[in-house]
PDB file of C-alpha atoms in Angstrom:
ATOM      1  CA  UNK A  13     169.894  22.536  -7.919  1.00  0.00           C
ATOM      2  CA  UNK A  14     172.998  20.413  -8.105  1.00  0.00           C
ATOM      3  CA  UNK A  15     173.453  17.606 -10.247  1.00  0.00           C
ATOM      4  CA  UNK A  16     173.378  14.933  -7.524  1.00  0.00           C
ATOM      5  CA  UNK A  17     170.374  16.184  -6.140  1.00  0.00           C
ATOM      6  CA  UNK A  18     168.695  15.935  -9.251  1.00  0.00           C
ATOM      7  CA  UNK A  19     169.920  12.575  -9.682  1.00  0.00           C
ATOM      8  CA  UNK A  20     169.201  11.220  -6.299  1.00  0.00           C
ATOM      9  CA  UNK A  21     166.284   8.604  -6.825  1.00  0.00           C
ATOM     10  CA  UNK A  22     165.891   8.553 -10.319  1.00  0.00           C
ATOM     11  CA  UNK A  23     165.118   5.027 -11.945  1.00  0.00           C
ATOM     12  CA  UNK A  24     167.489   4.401 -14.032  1.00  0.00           C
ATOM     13  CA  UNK A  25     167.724   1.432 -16.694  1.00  0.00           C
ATOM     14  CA  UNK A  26     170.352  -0.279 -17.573  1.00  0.00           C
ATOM     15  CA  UNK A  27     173.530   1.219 -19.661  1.00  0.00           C
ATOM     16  CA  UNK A  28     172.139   4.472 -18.954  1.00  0.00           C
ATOM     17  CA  UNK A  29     174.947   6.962 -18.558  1.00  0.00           C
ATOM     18  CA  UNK A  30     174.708   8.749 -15.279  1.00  0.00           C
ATOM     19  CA  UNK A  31     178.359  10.599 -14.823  1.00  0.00           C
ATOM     20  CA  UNK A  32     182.015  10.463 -15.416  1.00  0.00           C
ATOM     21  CA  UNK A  33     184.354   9.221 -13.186  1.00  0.00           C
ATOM     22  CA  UNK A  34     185.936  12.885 -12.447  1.00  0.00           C
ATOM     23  CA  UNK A  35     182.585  13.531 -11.328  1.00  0.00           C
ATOM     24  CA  UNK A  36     181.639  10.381  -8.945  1.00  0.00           C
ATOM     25  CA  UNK A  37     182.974   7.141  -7.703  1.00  0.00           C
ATOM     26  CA  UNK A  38     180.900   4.240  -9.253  1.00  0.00           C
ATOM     27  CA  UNK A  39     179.456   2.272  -5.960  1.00  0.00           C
ATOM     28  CA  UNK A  40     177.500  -1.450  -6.487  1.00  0.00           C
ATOM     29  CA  UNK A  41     174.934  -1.595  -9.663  1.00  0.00           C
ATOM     30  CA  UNK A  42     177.003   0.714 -11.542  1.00  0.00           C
ATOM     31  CA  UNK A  43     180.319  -0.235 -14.501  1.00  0.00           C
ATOM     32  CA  UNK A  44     182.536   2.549 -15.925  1.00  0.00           C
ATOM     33  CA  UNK A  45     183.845   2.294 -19.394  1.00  0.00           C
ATOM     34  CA  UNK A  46     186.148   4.500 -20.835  1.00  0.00           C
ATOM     35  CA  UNK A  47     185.562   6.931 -17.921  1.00  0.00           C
ATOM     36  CA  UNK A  48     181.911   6.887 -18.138  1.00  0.00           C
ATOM     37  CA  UNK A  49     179.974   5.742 -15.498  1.00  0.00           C
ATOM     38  CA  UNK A  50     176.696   3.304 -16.571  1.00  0.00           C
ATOM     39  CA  UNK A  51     173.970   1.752 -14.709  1.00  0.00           C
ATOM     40  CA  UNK A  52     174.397  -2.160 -14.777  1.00  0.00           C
ATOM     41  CA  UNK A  53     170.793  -2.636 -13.798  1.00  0.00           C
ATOM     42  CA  UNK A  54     166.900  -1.152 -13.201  1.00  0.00           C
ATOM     43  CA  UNK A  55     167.034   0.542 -10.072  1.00  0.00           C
ATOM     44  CA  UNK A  56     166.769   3.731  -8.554  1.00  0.00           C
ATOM     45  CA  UNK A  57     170.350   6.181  -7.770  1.00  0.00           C
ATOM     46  CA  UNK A  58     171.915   6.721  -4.551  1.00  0.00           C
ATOM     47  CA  UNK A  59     174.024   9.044  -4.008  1.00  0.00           C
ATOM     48  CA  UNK A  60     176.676   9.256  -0.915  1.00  0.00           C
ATOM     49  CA  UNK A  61     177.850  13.034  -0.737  1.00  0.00           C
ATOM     50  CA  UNK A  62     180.561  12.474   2.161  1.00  0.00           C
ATOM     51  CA  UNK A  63     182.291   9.807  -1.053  1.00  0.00           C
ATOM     52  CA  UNK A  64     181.021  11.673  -3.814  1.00  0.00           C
ATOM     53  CA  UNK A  65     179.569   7.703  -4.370  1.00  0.00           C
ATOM     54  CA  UNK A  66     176.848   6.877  -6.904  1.00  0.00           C
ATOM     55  CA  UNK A  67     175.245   3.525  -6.707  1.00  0.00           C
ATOM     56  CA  UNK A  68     171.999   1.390  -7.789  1.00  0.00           C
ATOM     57  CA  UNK A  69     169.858  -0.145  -6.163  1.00  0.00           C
ATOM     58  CA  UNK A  70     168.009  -2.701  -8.013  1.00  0.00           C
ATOM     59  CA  UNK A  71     164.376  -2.852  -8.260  1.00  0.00           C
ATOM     60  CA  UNK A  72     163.014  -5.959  -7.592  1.00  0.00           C
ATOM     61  CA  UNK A  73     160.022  -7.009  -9.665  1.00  0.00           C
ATOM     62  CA  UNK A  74     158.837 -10.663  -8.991  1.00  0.00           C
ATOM     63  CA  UNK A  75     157.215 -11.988 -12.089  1.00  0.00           C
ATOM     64  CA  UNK A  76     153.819 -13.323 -11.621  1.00  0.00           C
ATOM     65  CA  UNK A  77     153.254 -16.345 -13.641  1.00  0.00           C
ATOM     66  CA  UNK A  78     149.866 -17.498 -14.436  1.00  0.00           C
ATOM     67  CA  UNK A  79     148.933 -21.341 -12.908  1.00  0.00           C
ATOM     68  CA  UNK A  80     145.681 -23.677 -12.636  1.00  0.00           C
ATOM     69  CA  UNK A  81     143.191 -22.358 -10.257  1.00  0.00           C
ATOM     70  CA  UNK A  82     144.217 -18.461 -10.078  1.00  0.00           C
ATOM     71  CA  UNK A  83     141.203 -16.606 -10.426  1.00  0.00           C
ATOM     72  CA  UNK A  84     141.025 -13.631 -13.431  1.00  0.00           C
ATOM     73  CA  UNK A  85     139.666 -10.570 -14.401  1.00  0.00           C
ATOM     74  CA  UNK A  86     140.077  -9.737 -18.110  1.00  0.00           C
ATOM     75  CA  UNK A  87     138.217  -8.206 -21.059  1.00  0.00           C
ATOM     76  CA  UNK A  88     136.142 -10.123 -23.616  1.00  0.00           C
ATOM     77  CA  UNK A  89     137.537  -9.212 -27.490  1.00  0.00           C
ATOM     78  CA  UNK A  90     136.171 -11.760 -29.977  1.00  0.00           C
ATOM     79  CA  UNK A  91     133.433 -14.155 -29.609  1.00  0.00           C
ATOM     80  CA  UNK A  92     132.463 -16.770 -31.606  1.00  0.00           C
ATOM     81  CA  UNK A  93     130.036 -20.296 -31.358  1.00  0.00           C
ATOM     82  CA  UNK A  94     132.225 -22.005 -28.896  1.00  0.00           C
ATOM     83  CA  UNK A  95     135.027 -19.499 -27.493  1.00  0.00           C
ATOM     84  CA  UNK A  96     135.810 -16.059 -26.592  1.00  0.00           C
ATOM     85  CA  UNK A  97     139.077 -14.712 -26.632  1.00  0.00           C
ATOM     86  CA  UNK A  98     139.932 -12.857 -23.261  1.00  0.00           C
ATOM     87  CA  UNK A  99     142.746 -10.273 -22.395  1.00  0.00           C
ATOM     88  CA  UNK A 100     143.715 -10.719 -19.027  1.00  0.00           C
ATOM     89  CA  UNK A 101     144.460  -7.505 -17.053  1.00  0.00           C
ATOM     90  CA  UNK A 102     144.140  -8.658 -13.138  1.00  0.00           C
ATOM     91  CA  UNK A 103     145.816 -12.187 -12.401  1.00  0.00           C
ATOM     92  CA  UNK A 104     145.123 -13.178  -8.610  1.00  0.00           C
ATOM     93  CA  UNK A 105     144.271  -9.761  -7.326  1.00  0.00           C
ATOM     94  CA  UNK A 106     147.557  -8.350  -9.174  1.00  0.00           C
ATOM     95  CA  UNK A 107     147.502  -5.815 -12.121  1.00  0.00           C
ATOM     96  CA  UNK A 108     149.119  -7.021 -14.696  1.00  0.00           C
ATOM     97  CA  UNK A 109     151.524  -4.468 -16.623  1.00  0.00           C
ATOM     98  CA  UNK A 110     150.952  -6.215 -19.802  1.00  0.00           C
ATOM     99  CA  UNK A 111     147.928  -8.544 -20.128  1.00  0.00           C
ATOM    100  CA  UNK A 112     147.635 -12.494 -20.693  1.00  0.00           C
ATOM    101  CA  UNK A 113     145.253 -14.057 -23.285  1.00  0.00           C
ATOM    102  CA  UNK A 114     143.379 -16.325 -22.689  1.00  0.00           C
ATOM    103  CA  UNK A 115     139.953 -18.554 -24.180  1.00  0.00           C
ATOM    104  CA  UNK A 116     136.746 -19.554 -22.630  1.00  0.00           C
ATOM    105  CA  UNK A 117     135.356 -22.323 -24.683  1.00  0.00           C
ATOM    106  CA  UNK A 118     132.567 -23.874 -24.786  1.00  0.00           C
ATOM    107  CA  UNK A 119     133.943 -27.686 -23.519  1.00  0.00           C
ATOM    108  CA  UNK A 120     131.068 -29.802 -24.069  1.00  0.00           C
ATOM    109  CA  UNK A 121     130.446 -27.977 -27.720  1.00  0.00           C
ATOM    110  CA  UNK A 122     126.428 -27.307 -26.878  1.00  0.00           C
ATOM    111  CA  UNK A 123     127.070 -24.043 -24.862  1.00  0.00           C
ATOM    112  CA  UNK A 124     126.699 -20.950 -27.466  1.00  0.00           C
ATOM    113  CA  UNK A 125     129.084 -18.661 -26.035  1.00  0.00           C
ATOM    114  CA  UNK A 126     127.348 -15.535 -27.840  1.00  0.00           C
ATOM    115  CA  UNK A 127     124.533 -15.829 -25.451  1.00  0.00           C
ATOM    116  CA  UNK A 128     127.480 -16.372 -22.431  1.00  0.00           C
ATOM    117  CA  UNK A 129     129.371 -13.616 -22.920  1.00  0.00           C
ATOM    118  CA  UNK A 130     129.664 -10.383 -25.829  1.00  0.00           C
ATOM    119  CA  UNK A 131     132.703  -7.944 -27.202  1.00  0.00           C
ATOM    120  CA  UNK A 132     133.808  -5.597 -24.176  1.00  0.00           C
ATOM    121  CA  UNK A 133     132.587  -7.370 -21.317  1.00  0.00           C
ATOM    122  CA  UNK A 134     134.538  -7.961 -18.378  1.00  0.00           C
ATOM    123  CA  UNK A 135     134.620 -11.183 -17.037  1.00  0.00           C
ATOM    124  CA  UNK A 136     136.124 -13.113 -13.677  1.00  0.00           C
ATOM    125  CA  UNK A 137     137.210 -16.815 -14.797  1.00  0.00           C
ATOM    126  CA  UNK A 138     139.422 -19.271 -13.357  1.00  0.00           C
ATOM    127  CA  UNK A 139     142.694 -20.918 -14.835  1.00  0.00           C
ATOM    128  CA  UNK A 140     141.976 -24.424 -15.643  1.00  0.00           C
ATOM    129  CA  UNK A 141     144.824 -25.118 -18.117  1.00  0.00           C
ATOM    130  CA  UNK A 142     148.168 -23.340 -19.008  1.00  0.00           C
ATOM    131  CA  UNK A 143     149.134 -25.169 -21.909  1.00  0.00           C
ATOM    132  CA  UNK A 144     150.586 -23.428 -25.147  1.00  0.00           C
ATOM    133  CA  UNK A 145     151.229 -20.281 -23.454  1.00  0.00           C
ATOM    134  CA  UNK A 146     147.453 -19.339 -23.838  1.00  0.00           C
ATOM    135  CA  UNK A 147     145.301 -19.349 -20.850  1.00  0.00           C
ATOM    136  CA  UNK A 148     142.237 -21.836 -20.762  1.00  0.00           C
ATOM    137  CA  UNK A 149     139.349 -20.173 -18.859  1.00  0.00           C
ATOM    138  CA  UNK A 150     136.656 -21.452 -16.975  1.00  0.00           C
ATOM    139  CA  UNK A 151     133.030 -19.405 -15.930  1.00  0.00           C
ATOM    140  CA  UNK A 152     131.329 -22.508 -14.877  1.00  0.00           C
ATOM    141  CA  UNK A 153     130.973 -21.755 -11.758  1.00  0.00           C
ATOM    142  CA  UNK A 154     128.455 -19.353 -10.279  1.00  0.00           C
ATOM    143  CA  UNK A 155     131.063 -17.250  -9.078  1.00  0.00           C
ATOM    144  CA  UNK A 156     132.270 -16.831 -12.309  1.00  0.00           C
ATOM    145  CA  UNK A 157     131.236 -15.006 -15.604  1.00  0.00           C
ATOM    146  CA  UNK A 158     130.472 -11.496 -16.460  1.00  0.00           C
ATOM    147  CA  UNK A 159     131.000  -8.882 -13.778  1.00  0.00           C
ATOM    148  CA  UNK A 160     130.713  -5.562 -15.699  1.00  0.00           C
ATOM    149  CA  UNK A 161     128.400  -5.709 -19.238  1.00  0.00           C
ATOM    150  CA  UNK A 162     127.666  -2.658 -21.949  1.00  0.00           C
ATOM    151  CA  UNK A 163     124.471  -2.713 -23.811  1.00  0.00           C
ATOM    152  CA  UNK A 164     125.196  -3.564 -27.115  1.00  0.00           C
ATOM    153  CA  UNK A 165     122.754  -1.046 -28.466  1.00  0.00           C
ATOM    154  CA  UNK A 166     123.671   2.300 -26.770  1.00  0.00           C
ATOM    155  CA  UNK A 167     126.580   1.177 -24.623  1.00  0.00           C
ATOM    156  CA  UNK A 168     125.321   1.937 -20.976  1.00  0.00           C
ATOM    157  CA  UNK A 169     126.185   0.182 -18.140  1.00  0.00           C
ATOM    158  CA  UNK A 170     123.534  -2.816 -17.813  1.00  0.00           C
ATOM    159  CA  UNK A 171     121.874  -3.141 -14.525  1.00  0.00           C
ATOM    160  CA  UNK A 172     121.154  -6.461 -12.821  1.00  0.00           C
ATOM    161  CA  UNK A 173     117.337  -7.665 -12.513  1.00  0.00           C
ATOM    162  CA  UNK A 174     116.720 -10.821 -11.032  1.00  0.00           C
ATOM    163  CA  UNK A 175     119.270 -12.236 -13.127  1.00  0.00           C
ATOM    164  CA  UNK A 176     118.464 -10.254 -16.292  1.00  0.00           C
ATOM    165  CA  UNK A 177     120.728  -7.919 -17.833  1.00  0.00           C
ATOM    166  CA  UNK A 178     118.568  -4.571 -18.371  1.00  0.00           C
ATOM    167  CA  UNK A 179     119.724  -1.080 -20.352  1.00  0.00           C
ATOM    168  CA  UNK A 180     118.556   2.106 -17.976  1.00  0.00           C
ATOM    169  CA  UNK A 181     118.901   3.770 -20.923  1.00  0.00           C
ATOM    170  CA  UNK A 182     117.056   2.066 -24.197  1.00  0.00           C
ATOM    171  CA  UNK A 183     115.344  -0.725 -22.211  1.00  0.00           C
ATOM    172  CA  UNK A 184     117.036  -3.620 -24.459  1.00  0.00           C
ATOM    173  CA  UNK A 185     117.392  -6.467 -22.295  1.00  0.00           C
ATOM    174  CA  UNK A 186     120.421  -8.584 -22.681  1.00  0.00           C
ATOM    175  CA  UNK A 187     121.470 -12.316 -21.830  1.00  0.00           C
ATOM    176  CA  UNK A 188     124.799 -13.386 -20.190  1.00  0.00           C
ATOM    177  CA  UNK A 189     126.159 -15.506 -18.129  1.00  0.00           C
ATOM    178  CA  UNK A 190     126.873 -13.663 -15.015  1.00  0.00           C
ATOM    179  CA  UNK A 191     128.728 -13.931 -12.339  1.00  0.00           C
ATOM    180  CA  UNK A 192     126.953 -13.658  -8.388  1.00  0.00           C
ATOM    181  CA  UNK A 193     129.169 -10.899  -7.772  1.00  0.00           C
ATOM    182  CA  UNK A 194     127.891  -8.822 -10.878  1.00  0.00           C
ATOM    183  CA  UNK A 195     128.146  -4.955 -10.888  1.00  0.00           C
ATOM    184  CA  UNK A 196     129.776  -5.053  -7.193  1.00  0.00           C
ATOM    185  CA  UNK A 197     133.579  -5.710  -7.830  1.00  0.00           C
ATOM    186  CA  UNK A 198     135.972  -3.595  -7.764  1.00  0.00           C
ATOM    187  CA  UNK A 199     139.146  -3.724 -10.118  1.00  0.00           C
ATOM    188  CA  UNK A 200     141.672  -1.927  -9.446  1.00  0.00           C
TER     189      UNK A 200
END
């Protein structure tokens, strides 16, 4: 297999050396330097055999900012009396590459959040503030709160009885605050 055919649609980042110039004729995307041919951006290589003409063309990746009122899927890490720190992996139906943090707290200060949500749940919240680069969560709402829980004892999946969080497994029965759509979304 030739070297442009093993080339052709590769991602390449940028700087990367992909040739010389006695090799190919750098096409749009691309510098040379000293003879060297580099890639002046992410993208993925084209290559025109009829020119002998590599090129670049740039992958687009729109950045997804997080604003008030974008719903969230994360995962609960610590709890304490009036928040719960949340990593944020979904942001409006989008997977995040890297996730956002964020904080449920408890706003009028008489909600114990250890009996809202525990360690390793995943909840769905909604933006209500994006101050200090730290999303402010909100689970107020019935469509909101835990949609996927682990018993703390034995770490099954806990099943959904009339509102009841229930092990399979041990029994141990478990309080949350859960969200109406508990156990039936999918994240992907």
């Amino acid at each position: 297999m030739s070297k442009q055919a093993k080339i052709q649609g590769r991602i390449v980042f940028p700087g990367e050396r992909l040739g010389v110039v006695e090799e190919f004729f750098p096409g749009s995307g691309l510098y040379q330097k000293n003879g060297v041919i580099r890639s002046a951006e992410l993208g993925t290589i084209r290559y025109d055999p009829s020119k002998r003409e590599l090129a670049v063309s740039k992958i687009n990746r729109s950045l997804l900012l997080p604003r008030e009122g974008m719903e969230v899927y994360g995962e609960v890490g610590s709890v304490m009396r009036h928040d719960a720190m949340v990593d944020v992996f979904i942001l409006d139906g989008k997977l995040l590459p890297s996730p956002y943090t964020g904080i449920i707290q408890s706003l009028d200060g008489n909600r114990n959040m250890l009996m809202e949500v525990r360690n390793g749940d995943i909840v769905k919240a909604k933006i209500i503030n994006t101050k200090n680069r730290i999303l402010q969560l909100s689970i107020d709402s019935s469509d909101y709160g835990v949609v996927y829980a682990y018993c703390s004892k034995c770490g099954m999946f806990l099943e959904n009885h009339r509102n009841r969080l229930a092990c399979p497994r041990c029994g141990r029965v478990e309080r949350r605050k859960i969200s109406t759509s508990y156990g039936a979304e999918e994240l992907n």
